[in-house]
CSV table of C-alpha atoms and ligand atoms in Angstrom, one decimal:
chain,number,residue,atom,x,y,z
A,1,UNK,CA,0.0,0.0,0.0
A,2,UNK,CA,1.7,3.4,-1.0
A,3,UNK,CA,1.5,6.3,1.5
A,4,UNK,CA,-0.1,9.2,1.3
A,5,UNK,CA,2.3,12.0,1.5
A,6,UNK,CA,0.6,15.5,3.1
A,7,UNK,CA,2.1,18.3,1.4
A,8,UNK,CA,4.0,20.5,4.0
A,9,UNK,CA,4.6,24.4,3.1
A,10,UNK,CA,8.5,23.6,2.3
A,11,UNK,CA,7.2,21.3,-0.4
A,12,UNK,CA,4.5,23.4,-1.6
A,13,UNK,CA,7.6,26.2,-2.1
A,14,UNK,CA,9.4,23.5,-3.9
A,15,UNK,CA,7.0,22.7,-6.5
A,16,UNK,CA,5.6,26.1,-6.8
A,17,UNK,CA,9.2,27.6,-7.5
A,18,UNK,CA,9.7,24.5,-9.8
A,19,UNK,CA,6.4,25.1,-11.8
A,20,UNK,CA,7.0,29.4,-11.6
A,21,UNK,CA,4.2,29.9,-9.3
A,22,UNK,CA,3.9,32.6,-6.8
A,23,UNK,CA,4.4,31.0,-3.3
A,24,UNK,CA,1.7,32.9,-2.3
A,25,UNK,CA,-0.6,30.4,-4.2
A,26,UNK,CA,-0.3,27.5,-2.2
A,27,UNK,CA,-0.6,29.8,1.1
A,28,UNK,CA,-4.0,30.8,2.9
A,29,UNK,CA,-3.8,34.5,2.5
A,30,UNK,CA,-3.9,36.1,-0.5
A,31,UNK,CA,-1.4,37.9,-2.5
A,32,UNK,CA,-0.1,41.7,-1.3
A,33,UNK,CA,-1.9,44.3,-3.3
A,34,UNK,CA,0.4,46.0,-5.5
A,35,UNK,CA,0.2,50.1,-5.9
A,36,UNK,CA,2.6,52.5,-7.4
A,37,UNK,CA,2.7,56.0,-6.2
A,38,UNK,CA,4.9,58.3,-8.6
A,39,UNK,CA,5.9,61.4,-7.0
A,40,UNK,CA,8.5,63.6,-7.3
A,41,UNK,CA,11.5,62.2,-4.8
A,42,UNK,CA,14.5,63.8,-6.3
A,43,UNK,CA,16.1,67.1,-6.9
A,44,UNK,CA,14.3,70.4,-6.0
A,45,UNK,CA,11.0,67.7,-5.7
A,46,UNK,CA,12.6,65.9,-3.1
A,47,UNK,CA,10.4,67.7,-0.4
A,48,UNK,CA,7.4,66.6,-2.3
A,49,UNK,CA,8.2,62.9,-2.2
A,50,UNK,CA,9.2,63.2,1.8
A,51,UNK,CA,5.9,64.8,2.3
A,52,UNK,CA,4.0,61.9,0.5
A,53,UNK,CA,5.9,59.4,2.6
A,54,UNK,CA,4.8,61.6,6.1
A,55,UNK,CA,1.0,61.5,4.7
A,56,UNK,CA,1.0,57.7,3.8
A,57,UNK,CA,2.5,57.1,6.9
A,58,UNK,CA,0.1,59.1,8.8
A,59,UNK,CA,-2.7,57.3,7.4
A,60,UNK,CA,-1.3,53.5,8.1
A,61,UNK,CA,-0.8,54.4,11.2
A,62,UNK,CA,-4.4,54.7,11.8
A,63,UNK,CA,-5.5,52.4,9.1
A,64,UNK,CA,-3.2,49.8,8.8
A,65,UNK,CA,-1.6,48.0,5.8
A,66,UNK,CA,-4.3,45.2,5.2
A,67,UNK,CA,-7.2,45.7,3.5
A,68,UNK,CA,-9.8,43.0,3.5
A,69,UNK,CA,-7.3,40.2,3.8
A,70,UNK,CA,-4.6,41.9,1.4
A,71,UNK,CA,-1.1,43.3,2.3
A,72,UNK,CA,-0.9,46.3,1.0
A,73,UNK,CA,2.6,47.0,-0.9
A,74,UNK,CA,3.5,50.5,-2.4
A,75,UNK,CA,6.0,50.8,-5.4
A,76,UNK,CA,7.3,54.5,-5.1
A,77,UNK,CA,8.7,55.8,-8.3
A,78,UNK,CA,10.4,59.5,-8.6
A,79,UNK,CA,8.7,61.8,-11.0
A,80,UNK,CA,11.8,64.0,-11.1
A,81,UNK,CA,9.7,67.1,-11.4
A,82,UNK,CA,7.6,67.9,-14.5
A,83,UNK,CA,8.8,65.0,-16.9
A,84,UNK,CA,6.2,63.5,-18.7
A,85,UNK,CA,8.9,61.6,-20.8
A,86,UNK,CA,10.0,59.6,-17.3
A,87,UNK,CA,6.6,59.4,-15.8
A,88,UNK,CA,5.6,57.3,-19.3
A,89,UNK,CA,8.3,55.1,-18.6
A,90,UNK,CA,7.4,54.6,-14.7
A,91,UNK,CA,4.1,54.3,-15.6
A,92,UNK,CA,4.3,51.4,-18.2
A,93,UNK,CA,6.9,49.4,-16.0
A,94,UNK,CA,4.6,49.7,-12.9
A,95,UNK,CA,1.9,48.3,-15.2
A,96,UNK,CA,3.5,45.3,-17.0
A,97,UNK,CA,6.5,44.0,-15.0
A,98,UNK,CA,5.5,45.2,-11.8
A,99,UNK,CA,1.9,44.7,-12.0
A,100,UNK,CA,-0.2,47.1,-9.8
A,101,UNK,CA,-3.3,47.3,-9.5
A,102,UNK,CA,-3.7,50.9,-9.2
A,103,UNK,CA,-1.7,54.0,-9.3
A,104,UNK,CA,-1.9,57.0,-7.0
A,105,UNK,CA,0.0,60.2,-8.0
A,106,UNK,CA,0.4,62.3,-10.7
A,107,UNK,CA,2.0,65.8,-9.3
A,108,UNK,CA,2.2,67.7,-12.5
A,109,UNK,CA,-0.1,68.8,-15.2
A,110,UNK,CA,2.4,66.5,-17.9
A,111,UNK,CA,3.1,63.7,-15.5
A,112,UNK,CA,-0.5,62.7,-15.3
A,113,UNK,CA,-1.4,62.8,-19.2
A,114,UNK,CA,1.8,60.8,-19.4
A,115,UNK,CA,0.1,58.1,-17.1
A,116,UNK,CA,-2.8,58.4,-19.3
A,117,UNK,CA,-2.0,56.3,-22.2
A,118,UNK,CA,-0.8,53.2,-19.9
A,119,UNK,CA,-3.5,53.3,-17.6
A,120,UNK,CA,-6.0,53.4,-20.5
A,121,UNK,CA,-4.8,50.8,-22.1
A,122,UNK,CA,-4.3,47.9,-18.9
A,123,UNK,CA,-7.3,49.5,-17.6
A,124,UNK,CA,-5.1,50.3,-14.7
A,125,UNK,CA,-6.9,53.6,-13.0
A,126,UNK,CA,-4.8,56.1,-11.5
A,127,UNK,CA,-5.8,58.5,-8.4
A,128,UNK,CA,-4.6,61.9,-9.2
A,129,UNK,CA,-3.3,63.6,-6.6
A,130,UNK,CA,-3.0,66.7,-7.7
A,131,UNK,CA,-2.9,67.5,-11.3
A,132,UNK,CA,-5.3,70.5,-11.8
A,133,UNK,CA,-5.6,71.4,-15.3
A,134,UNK,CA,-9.4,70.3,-15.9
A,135,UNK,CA,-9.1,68.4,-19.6
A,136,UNK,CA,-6.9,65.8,-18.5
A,137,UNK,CA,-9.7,63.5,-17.5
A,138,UNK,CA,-10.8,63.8,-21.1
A,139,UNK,CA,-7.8,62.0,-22.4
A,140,UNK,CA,-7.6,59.4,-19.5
A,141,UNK,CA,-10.9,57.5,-18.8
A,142,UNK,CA,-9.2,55.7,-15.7
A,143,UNK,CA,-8.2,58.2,-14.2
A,144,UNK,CA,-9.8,60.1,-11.3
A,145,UNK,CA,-9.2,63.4,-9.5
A,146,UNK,CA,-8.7,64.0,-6.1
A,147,UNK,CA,-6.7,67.1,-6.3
A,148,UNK,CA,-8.1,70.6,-7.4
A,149,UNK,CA,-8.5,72.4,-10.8
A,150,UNK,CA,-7.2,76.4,-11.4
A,151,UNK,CA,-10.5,76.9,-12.5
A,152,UNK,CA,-12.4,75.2,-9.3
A,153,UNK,CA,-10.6,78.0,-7.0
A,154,UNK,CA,-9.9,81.3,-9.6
A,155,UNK,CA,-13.6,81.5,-10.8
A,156,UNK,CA,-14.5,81.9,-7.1
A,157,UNK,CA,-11.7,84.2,-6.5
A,158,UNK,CA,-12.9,86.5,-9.5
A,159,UNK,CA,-15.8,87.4,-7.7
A,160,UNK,CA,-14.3,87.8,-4.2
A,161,UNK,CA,-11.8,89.9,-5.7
A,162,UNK,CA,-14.2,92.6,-6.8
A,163,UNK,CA,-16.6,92.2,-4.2
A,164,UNK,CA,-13.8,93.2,-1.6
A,165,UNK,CA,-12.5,96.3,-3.9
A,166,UNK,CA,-10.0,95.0,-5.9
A,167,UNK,CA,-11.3,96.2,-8.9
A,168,UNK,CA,-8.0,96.8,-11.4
A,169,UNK,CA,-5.9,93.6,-11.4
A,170,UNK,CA,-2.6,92.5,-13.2
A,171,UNK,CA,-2.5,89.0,-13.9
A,172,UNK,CA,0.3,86.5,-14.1
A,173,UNK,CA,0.1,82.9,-14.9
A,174,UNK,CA,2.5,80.4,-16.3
A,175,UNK,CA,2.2,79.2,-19.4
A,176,UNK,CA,1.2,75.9,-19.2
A,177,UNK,CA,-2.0,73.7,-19.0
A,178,UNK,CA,-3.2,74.6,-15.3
A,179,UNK,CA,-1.7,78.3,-15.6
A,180,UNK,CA,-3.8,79.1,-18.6
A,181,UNK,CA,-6.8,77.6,-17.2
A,182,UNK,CA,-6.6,79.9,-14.3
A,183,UNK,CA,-6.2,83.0,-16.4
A,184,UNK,CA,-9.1,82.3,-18.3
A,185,UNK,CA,-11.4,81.6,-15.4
A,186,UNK,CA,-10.4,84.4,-13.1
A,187,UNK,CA,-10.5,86.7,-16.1
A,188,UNK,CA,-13.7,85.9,-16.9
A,189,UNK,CA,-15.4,86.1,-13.7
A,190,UNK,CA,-13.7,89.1,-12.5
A,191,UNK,CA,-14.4,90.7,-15.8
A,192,UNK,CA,-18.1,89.8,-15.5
A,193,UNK,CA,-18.3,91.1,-12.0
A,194,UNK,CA,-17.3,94.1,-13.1
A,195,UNK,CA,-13.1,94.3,-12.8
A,196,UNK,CA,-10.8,95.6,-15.6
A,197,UNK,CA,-7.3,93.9,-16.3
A,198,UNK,CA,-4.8,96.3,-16.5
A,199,UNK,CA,-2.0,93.7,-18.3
A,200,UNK,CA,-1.1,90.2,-18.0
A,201,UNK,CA,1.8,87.7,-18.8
A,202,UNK,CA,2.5,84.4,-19.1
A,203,UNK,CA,6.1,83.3,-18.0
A,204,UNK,CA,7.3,79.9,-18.6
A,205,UNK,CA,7.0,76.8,-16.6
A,206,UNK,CA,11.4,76.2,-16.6
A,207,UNK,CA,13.8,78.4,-15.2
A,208,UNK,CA,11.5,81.1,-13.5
A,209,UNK,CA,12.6,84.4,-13.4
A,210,UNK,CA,9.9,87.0,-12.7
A,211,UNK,CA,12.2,90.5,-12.9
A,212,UNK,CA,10.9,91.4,-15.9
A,213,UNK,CA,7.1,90.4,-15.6
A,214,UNK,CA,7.0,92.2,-11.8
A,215,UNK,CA,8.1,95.4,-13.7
A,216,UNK,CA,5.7,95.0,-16.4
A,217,UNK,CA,3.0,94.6,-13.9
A,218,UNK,CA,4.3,97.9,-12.0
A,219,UNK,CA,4.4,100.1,-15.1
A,220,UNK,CA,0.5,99.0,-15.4
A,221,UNK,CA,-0.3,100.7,-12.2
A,222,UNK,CA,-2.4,97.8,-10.6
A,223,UNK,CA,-4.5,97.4,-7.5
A,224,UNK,CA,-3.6,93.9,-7.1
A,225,UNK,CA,-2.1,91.8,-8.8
A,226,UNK,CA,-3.4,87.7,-9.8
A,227,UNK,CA,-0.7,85.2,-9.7
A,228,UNK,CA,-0.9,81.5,-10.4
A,229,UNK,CA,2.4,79.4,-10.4
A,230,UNK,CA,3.2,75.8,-9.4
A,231,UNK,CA,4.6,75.0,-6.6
A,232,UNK,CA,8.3,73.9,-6.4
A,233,UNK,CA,10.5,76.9,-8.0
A,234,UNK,CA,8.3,79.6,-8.1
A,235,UNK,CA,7.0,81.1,-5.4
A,236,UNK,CA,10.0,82.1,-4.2
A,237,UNK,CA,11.4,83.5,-7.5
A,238,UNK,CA,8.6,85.5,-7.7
A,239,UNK,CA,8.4,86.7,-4.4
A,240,UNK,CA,11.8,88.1,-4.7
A,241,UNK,CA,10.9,89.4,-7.8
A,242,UNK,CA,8.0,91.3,-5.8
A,243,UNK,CA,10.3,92.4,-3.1
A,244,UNK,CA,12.4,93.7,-5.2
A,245,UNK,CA,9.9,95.8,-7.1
A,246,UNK,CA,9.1,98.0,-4.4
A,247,UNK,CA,5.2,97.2,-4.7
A,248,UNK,CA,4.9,95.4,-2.0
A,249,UNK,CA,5.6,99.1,0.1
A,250,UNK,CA,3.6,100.5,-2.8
A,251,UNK,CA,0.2,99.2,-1.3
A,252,UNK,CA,0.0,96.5,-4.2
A,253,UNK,CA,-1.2,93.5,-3.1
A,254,UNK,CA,-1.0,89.9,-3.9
A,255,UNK,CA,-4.3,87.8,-5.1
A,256,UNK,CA,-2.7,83.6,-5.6
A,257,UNK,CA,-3.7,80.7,-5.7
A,258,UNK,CA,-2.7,79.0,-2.8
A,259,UNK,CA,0.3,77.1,-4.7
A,260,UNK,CA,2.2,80.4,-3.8
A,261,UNK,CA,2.1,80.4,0.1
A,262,UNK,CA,2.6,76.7,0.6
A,263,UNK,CA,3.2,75.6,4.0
A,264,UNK,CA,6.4,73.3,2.4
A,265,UNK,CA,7.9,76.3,1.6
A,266,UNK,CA,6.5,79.2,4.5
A,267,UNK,CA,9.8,79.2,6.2
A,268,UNK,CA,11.8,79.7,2.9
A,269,UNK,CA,9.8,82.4,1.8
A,270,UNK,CA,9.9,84.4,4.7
A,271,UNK,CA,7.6,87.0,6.7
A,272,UNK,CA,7.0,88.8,3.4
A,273,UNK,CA,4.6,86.6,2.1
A,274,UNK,CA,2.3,88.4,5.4
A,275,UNK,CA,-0.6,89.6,4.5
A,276,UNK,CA,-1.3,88.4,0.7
A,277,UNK,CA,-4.7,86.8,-0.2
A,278,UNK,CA,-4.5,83.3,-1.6
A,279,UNK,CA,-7.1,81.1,-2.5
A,280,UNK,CA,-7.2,76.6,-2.4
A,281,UNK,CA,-8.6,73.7,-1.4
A,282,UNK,CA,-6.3,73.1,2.1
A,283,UNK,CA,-4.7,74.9,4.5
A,284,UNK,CA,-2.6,73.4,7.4
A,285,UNK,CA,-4.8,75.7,9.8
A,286,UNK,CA,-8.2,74.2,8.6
A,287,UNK,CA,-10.2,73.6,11.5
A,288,UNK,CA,-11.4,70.8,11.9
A,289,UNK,CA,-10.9,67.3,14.2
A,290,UNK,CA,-9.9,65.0,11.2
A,291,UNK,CA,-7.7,67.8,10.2
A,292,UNK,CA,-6.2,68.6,13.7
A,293,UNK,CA,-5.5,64.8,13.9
A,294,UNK,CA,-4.2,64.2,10.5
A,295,UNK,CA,-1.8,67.3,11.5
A,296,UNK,CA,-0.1,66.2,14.8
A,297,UNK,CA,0.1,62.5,12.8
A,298,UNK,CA,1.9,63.8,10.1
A,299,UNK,CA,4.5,65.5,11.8
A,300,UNK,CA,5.2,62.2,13.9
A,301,UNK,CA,6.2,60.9,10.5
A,302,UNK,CA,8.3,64.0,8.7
A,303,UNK,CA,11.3,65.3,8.6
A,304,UNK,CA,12.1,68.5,10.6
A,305,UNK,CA,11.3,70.8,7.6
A,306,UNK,CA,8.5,69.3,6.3
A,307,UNK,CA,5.1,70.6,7.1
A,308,UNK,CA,1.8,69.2,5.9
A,309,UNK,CA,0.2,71.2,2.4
A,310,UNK,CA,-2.3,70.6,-0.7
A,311,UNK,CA,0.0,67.7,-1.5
A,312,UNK,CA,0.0,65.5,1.9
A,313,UNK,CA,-3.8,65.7,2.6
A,314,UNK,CA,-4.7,64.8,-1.4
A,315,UNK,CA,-2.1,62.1,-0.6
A,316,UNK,CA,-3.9,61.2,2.7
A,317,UNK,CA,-7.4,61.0,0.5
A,318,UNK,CA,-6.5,58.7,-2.4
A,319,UNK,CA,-5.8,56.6,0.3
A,320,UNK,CA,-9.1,57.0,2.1
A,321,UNK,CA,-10.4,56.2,-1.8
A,322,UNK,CA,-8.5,53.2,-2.0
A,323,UNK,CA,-9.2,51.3,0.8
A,324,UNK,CA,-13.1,52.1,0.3
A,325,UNK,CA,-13.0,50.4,-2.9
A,326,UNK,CA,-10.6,47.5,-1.7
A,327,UNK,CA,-12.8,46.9,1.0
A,328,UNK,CA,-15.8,47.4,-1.2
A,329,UNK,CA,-14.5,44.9,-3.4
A,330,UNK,CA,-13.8,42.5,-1.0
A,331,UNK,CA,-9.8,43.1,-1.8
A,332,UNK,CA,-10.2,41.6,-5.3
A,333,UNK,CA,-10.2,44.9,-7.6
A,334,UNK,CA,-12.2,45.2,-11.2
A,335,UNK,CA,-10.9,48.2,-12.9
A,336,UNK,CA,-14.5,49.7,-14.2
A,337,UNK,CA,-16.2,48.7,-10.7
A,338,UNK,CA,-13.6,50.7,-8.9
A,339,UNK,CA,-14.4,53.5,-11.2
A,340,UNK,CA,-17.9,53.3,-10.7
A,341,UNK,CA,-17.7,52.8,-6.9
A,342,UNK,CA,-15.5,56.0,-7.0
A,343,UNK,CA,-18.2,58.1,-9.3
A,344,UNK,CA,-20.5,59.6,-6.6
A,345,UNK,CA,-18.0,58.8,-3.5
A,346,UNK,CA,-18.1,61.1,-1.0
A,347,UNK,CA,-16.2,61.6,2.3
A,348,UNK,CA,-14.6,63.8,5.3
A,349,UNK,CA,-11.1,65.0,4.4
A,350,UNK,CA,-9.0,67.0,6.6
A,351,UNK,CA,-9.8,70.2,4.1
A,352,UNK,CA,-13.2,69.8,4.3
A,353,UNK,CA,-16.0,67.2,2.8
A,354,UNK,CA,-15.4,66.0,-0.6
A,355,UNK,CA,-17.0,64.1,-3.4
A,356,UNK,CA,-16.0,62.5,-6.4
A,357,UNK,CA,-18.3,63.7,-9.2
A,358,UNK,CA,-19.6,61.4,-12.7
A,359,UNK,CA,-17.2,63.4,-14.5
A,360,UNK,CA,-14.4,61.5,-12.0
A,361,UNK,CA,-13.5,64.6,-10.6
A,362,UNK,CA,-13.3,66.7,-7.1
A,363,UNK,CA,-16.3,68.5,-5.7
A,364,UNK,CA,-14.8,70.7,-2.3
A,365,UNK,CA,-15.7,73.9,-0.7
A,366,UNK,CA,-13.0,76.7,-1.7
A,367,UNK,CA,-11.6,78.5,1.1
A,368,UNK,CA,-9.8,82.3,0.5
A,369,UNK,CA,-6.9,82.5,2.9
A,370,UNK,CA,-5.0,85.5,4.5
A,371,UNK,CA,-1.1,84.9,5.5
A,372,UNK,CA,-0.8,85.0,9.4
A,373,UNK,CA,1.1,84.3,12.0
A,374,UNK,CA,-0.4,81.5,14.3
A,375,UNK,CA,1.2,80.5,17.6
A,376,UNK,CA,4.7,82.1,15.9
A,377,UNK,CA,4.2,80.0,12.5
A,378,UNK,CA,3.5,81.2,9.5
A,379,UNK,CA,-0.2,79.6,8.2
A,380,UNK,CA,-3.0,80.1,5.4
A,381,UNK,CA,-5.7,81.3,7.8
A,382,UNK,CA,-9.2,81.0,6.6
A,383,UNK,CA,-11.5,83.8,6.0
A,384,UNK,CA,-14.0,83.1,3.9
A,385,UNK,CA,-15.5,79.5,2.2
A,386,UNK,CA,-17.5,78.7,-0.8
A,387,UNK,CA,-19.0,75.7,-0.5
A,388,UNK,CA,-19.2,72.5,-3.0
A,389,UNK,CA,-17.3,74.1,-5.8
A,390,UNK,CA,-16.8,71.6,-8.7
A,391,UNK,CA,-13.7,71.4,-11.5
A,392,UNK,CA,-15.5,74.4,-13.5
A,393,UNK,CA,-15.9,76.7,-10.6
A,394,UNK,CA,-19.5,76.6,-10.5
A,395,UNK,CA,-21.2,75.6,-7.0
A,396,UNK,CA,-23.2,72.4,-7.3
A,397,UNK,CA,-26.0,71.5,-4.6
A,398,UNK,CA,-25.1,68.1,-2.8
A,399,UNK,CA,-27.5,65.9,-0.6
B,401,LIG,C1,-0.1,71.1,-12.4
B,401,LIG,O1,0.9,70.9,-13.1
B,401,LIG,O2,-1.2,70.8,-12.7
B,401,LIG,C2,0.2,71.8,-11.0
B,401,LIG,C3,1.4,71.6,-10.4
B,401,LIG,C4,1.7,72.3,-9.2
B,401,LIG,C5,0.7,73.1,-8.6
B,401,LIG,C6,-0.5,73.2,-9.3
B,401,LIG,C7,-0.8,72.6,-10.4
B,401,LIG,O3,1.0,73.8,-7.5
């Protein structure tokens, strides 16, 4: 009579590495859940990449690392900055060699059409994390936004602007994707409201420097002038540019988007960033309990000079996102379930509530923020909100 030989877990491993399985298939659980997250992690965009880590970090802690059943196991990948070029190349190998299931990410403008074309194809969707230029959902059907769009905060800001007497306005945007979106939609709704602009330029996205277009914006004899740049190089290149100028003493003051005071950079760009107007999605200083706890988490996780912005809490919320649908899913993810479980998802953030539209993108309340000092810190201190504002800038009614 032959015996029957139980397999033991050493000879599953044998035969599974002789046959090219994973070991994970002959073992109860199942297999980690693969994610990339493309960031910037290198150069000038180091910060961005250490601030992502603080924010994932921060939410693990609370949340853990296994989803219904599945080890979750996060392929970081380094943007390098704007690069659509590198951010194809991550993308595709994240896809086919290292198979994830999902991608979170997608800092710039560029970087986030270059995920589009390999996450269309796999059917691999991608969480944007901040991205804001409002068409790039129309070239990536798997793709979703939890970010902002220049449009979603500047056509609010139009109006404030002239309904608080800043009625002649100098405008400066980059010329880019997101920069020319915000152009457009502050012109046109501070036009409509009744404001006149007095000039505007559009410097370019590499190698800011803003001498020139600060002076061009003094000879036009502003009230104000309206700024959107990225954030990264910059803010600070312009705020020198500012200081320079002599407008600041002038009485001319500063309109942004909140890309322009962010808390990753406050301490570089000083006390003369006091006083200006910005206007964004998140603030460090947002009141609120998730917020307050998110906060004091986050800075168990960073670096000395990192400091929560717009970047860690979107971070923070395609996290949320994803372990909704995982668990929603029962840890076993369908690519066009997880994009309809996402349309009409809606949740607490630390900046507010939010709300994932059909369209796949972010409905928020827009918040217009004065530069402060709080407790000896520099913050974006809230002073006004507009609530459930969607990607166009119009507000929507929720339920
Ligand atoms: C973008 O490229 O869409 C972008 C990048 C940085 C920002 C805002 C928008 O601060």
């Amino acid at each position: 009579m032959s015996q029957i030989v139980k397999p033991t877990v050493a000879f599953g491993l044998i035969v599974a590495a002789a046959i090219g399985m994973a070991p994970a298939a002959f073992a109860d659980e199942p297999a980690p859940l693969k994610i990339g997250y493309v960031n910037g992690y290198s150069g000038p965009f180091a910060i961005f990449g250490q601030e992502a880590d603080a924010a994932i970090a921060a939410f693990m802690q609370e949340h853990g690392d296994v989803v219904a059943g599945r080890k979750i196991v996060i392929l970081k990948r380094d943007t390098t900055g704007p690069n659509p070029d590198v951010v194809h190349r991550v993308a595709q190998e994240l896809i086919t060699r290292d198979h994830v299931e999902m991608i979170l990410g997608g800092d710039y403008t560029p970087n986030a059409l270059a995920m589009a074309g390999p996450s269309t194809e796999a059917k691999v969707p991608v969480l944007i994390v901040n991205a804001a230029t409002t068409s790039i959902l129309d070239h990536a059907p798997y793709e979703v936004r939890f970010g902002f769009t220049t449009s979603q905060v500047a056509v609010p800001y139009g109006r404030w602007a002239v309904a608080h007497g800043y009625t002649k306005i100098f405008a400066i945007y980059t010329d880019y994707g997101p920069g020319l979106e915000a152009g457009a939609a502050f012109k046109k709704s501070f036009v409509e409201a009744g404001g006149t602009i007095v000039g505007e330029v559009k410097p370019p996205l590499r190698s800011p420097d803003y001498s020139a277009y600060v002076q061009r914006a003094k000879d036009s004899n502003p009230q104000a002038i309206f700024i959107f740049a990225p954030a990264g190089e910059h803010p600070q290149a312009f705020l020198k540019a500012y200081k320079d100028s002599g407008l600041k003493e002038a009485g001319v003051k500063i309109l942004a988007t909140g890309d322009l005071t962010d808390e990753l950079q406050f301490d570089a760009l000083g006390d003369d960033t006091l006083g200006m107007y910005t206007v964004f999605h998140y603030s460090e200083d947002h009141d609120s309990a998730l917020n307050h706890r998110f906060v004091q988490e986050f800075y168990k996780h960073a670096p000395p000079h990192v400091r929560p912005d717009f970047g860690g809490v979107c971070t923070y919320d395609v996290f949320q996102a994803l372990y909704k649908v995982i668990e929603a899913q029962n840890g076993k993810l369908d690519p066009d379930k997880t994009i309809a479980l996402l349309k009409g998802m809606k949740f607490e953030s630390p900046r507010g509530p939010i709300m994932i539209d059909q369209n796949r993108d972010i409905v928020q309340n827009v918040y217009v923020r004065e530069v402060r000092k709080v407790d000896g810190k520099l913050q974006n201190v809230e002073i006004d909100t507009v609530p459930w504002v969607d990607d166009h800038g119009n507000e929507v009614k929720t339920n």
